[in-house]
Every structure is written in structure tokens, then in C-alpha cells.
Short mmCIF file of N, CA and C in Angstrom, two decimals:
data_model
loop_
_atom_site.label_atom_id
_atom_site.label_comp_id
_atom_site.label_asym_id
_atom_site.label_seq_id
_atom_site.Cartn_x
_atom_site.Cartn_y
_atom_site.Cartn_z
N UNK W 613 -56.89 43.74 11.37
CA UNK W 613 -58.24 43.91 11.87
C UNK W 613 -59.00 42.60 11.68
N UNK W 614 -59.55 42.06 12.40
CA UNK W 614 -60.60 40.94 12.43
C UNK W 614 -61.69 41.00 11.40
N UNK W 615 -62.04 39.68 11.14
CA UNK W 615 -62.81 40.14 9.77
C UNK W 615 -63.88 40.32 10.15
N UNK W 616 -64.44 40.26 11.97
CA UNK W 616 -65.80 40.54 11.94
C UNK W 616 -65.81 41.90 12.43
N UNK W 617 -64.85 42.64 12.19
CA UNK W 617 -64.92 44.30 12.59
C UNK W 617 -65.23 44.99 11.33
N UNK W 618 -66.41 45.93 11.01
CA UNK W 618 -66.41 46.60 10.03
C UNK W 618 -65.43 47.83 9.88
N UNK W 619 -65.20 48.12 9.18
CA UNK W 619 -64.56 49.53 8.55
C UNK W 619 -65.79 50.33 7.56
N UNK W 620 -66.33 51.26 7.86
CA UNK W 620 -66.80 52.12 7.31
C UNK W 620 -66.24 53.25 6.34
N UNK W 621 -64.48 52.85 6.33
CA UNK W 621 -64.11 53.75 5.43
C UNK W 621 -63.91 53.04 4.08
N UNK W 622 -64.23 51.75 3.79
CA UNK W 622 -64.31 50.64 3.15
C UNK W 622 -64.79 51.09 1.74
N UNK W 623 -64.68 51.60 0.22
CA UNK W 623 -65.51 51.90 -0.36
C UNK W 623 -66.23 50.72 -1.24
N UNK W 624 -65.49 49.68 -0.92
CA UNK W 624 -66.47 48.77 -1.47
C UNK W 624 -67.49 47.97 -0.19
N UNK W 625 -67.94 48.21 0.75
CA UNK W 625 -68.78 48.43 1.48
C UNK W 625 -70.21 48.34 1.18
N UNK W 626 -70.78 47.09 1.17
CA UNK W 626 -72.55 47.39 1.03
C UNK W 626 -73.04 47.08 2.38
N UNK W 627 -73.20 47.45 3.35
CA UNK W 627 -73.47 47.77 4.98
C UNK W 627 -74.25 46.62 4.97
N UNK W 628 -75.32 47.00 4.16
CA UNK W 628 -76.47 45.92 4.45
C UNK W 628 -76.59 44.34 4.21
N UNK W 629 -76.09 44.37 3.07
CA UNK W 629 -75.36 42.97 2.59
C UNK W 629 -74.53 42.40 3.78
N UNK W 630 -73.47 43.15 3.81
CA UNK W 630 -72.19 42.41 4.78
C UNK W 630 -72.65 41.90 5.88
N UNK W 631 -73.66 42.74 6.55
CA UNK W 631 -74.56 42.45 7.84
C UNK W 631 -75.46 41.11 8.21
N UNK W 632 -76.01 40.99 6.74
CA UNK W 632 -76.82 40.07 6.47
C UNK W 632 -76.15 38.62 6.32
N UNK W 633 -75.00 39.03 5.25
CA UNK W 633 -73.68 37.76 5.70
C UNK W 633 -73.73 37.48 7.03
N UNK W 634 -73.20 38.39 7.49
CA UNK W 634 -72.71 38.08 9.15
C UNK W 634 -73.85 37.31 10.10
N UNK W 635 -75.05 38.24 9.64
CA UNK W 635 -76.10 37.03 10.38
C UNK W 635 -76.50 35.63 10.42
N UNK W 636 -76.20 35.27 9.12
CA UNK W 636 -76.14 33.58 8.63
C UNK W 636 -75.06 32.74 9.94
N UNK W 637 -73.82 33.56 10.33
CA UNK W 637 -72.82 32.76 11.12
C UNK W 637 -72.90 33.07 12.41
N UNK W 638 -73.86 34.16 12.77
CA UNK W 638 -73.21 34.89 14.75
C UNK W 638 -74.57 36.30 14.68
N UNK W 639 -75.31 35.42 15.38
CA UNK W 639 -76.47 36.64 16.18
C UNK W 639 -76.34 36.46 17.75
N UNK W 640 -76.65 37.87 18.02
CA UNK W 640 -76.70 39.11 17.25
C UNK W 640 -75.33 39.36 16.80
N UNK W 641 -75.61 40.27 15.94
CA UNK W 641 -74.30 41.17 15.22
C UNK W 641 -74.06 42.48 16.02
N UNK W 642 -72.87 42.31 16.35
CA UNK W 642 -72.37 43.76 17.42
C UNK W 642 -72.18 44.95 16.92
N UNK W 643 -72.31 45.77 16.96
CA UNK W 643 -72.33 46.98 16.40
C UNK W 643 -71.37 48.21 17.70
N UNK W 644 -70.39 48.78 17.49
CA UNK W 644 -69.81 49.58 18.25
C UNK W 644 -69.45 50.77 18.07
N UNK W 645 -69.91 51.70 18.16
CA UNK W 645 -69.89 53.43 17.53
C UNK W 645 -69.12 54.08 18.34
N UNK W 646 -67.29 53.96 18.38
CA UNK W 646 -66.51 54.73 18.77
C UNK W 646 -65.97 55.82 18.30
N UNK W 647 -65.29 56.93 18.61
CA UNK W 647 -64.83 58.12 18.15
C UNK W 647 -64.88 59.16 19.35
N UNK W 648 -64.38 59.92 18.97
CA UNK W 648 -64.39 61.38 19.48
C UNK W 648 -65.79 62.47 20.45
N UNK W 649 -65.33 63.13 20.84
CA UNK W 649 -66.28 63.86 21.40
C UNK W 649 -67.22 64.47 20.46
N UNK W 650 -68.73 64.60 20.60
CA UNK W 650 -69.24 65.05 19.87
C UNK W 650 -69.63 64.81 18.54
N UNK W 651 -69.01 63.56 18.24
CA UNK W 651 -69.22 63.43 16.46
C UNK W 651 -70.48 63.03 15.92
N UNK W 652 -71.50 62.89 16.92
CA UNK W 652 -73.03 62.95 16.37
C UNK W 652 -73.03 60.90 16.39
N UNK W 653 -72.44 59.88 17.61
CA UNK W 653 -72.25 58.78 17.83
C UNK W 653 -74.11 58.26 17.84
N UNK W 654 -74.06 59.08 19.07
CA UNK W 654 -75.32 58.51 19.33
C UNK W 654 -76.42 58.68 18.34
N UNK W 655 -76.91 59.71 18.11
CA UNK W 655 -77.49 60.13 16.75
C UNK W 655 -77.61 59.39 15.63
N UNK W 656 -76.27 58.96 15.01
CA UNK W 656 -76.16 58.13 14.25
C UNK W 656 -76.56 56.36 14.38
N UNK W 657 -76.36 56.03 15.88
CA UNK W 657 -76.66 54.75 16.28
C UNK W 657 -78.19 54.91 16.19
N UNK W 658 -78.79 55.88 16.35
CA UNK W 658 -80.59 56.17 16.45
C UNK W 658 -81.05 55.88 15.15
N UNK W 659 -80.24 56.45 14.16
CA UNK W 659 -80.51 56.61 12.76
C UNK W 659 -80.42 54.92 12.06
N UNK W 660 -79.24 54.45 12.30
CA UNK W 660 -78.96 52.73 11.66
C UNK W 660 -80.38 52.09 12.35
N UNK W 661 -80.81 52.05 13.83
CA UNK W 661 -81.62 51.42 14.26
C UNK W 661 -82.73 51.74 13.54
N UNK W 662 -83.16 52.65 13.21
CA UNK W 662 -84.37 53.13 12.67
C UNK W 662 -84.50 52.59 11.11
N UNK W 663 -83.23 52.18 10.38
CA UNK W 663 -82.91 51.92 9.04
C UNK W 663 -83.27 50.56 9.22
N UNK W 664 -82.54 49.40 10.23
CA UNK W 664 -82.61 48.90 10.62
C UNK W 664 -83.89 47.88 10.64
N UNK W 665 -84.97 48.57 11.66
CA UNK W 665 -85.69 48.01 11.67
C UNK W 665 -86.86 48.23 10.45
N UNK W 666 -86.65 49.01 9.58
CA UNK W 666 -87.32 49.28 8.38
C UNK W 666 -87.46 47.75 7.58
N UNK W 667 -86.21 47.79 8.00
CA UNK W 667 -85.79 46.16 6.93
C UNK W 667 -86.15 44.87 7.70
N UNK W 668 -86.77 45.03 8.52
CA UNK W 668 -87.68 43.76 9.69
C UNK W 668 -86.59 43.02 10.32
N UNK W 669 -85.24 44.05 10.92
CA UNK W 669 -84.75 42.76 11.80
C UNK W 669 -84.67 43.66 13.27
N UNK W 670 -84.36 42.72 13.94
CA UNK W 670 -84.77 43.24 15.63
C UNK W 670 -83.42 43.30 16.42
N UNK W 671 -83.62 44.99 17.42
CA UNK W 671 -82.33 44.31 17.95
C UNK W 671 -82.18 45.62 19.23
N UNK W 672 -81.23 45.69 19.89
CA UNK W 672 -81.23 46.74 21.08
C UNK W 672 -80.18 47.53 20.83
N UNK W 673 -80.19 48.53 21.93
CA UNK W 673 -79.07 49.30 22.03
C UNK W 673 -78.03 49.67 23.67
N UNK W 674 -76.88 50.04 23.63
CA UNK W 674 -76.51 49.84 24.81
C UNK W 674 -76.06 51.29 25.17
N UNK W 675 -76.13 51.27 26.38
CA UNK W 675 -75.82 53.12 26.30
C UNK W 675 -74.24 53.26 26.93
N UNK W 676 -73.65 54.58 26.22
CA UNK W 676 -72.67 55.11 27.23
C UNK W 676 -72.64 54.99 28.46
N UNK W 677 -71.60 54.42 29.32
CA UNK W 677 -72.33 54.60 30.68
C UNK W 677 -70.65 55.50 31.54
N UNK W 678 -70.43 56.07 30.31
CA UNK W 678 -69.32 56.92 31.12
C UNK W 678 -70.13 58.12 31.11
N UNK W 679 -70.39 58.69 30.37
CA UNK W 679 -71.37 60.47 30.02
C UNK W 679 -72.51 60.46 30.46
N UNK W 680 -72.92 61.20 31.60
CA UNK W 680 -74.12 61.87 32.55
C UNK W 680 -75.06 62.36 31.11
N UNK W 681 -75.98 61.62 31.53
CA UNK W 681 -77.22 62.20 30.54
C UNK W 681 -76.90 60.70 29.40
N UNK W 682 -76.09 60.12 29.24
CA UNK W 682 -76.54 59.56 27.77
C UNK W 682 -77.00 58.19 27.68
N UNK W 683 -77.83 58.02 28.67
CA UNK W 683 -78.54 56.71 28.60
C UNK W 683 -80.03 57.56 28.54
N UNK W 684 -79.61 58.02 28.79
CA UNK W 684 -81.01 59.01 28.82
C UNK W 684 -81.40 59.73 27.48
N UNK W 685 -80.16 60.30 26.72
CA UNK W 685 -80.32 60.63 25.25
C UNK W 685 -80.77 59.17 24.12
N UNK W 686 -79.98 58.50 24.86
CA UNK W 686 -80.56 57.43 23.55
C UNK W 686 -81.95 56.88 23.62
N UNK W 687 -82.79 56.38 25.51
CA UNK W 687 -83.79 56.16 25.48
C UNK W 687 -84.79 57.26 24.62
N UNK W 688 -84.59 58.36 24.87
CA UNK W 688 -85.34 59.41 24.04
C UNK W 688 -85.10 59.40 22.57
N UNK W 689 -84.38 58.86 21.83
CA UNK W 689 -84.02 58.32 20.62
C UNK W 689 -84.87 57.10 20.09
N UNK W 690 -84.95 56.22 21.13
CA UNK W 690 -84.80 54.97 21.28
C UNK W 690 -86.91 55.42 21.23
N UNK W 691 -87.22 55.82 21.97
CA UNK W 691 -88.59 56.19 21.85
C UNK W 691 -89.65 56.26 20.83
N UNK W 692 -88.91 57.15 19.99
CA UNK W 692 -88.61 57.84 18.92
C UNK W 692 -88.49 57.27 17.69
N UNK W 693 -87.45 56.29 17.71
CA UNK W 693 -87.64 55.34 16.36
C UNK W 693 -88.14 53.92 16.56
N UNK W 694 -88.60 53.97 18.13
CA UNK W 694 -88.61 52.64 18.35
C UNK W 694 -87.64 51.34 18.69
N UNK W 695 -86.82 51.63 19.18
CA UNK W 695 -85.62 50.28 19.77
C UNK W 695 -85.73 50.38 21.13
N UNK W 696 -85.33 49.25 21.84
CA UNK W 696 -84.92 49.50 23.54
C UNK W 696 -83.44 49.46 23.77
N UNK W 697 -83.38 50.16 24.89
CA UNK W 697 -82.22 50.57 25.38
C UNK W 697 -81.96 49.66 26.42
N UNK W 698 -80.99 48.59 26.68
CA UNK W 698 -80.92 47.87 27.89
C UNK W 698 -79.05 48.51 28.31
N UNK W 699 -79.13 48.49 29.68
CA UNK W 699 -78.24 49.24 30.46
C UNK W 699 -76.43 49.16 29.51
N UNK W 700 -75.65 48.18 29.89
CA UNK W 700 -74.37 47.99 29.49
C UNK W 700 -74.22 47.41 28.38
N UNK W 701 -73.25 47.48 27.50
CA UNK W 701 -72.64 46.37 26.34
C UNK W 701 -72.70 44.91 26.49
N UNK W 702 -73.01 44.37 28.02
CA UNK W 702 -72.69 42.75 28.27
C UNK W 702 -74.08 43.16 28.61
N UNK W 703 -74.87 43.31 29.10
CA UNK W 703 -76.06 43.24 29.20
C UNK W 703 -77.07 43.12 28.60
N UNK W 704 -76.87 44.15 27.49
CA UNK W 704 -77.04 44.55 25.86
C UNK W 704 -76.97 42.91 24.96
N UNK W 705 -76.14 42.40 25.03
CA UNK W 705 -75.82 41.39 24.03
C UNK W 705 -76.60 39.82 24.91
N UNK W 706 -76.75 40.00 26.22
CA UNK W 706 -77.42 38.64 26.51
C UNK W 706 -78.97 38.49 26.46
N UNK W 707 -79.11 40.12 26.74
CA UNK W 707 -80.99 40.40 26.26
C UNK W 707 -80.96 39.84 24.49
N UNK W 708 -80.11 39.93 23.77
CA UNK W 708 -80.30 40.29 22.48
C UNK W 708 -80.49 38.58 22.36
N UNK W 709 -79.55 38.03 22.39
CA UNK W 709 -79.76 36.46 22.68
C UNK W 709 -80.32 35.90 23.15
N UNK W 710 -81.32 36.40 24.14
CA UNK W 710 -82.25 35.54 24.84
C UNK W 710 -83.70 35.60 23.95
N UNK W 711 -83.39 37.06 23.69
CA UNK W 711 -84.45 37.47 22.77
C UNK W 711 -84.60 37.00 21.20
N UNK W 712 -83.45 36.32 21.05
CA UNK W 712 -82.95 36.40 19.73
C UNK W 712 -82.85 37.46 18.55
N UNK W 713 -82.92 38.70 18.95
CA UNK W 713 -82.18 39.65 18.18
C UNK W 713 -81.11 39.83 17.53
N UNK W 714 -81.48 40.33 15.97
CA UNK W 714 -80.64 40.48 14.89
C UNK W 714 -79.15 41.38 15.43
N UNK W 715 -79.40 42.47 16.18
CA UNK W 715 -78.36 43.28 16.53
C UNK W 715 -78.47 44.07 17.67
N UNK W 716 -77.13 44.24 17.75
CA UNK W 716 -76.66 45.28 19.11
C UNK W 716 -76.05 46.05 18.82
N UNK W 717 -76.37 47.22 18.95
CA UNK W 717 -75.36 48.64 18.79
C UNK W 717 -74.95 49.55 20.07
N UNK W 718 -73.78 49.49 20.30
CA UNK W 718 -73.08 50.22 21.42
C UNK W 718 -72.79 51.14 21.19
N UNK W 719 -73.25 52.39 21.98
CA UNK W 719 -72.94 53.86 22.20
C UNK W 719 -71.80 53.63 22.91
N UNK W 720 -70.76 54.37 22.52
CA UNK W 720 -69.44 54.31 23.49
C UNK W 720 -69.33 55.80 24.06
N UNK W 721 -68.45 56.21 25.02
CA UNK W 721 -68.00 57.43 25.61
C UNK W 721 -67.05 57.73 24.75
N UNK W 722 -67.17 59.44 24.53
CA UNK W 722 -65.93 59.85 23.44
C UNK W 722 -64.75 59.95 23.89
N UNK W 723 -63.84 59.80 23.49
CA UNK W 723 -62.38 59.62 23.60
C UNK W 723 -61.68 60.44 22.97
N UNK W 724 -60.63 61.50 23.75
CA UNK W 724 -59.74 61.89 22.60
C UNK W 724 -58.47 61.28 22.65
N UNK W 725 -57.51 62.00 21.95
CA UNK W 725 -55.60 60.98 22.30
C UNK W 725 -55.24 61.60 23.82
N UNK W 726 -55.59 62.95 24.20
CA UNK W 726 -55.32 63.23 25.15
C UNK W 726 -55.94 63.15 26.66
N UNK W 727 -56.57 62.01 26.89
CA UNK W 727 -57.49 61.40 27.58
C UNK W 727 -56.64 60.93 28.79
N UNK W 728 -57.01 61.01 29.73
CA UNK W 728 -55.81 59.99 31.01
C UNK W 728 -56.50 58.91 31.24
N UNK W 729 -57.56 58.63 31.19
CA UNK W 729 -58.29 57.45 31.39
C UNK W 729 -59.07 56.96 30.50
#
């Protein structure tokens, strides 16, 4: 695994620290919330942003753009705690840079093993 991919199953893991490392070498910092159907992705990407910007750094979010409705769930998230939602993952990351934002977090489409596409 690349050392700029987090693992969250990591128990020596201080999220916030590691992040803050990472910002010293490569903004924004990418953030990618893959998994399964249903596992509460987006939700959770609402929740870090909101943690997030508690701690004064700035940054967007990118929406699913496979699942009907979920650019639309996160703007209503996004409302809510306050982040913007700009359309795709590459889109997402050149606003963040132009803007100079701390981070980008990508909503992905859920995936199972038995997926054809």
C-alpha cells in the first residue's frame, strides 16, 4: 500500500496528526470513502468534514456520480455542516487547488464482489 493511502484499521493511527503531516508535503490531501452498499459512506464523509473544519482547515467534497440521488444527499449534508460539493473527483481536486484547500473527500459508489461493472 502507498504510504499516502490511509488505513483506518491502523491502531496506532492519530487521523489528525497523520493528516497534518501530510499537509506540510501535498495539498490538498485526498480523502476516498470506499466500501460497500450502504455502510453509512456518505454520512461519515459529512461527519470528518464537519470535524474538519472545526479545526480551521478548508476543503470540498466530491459526490458519487454512479447513485441517483447522491450528489444531492451530500449537498444536503454539505448544507448542513457547511462544505461545498463540486461535481467529480478531478473536478473536486482542481477547485481545491485553485482554492487552495486543505482537503478533498470523495464519496464513492458502493461496490460489492459480485458487481459486473
Amino acid at each position: 500500500m502507498p504510504s499516502s493511502a490511509y488505513s483506518a484499521t491502523s491502531p496506532d493511527l492519530d487521523f489528525y496528526q497523520d493528516s497534518k503531516n501530510k499537509l506540510e508535503t501535498a495539498r490538498p490531501v485526498v480523502m476516498m470513502f470506499p466500501g460497500p452498499y450502504c455502510c453509512h459512506k456518505t454520512t461519515t464523509l459529512a461527519k470528518l468534514a464537519y470535524h474538519l473544519q472545526e479545526r480551521e482547515v478548508q476543503g470540498n467534497g466530491a459526490a458519487d456520480t454512479f447513485r441517483a440521488g447522491a450528489r444531492e444527499q451530500l449537498e444536503g449534508h454539505g448544507r448542513r455542516v457547511g462544505f461545498k460539493v463540486i461535481g467529480g473527483p478531478h473536478d473536486a481536486v482542481q477547485h481545491a487547488r485553485a482554492k487552495g484547500y486543505h482537503y478533498v473527500l470523495i464519496d464513492t459508489a458502493g461496490r460489492m464482489h459480485a458487481d459486473k461493472t
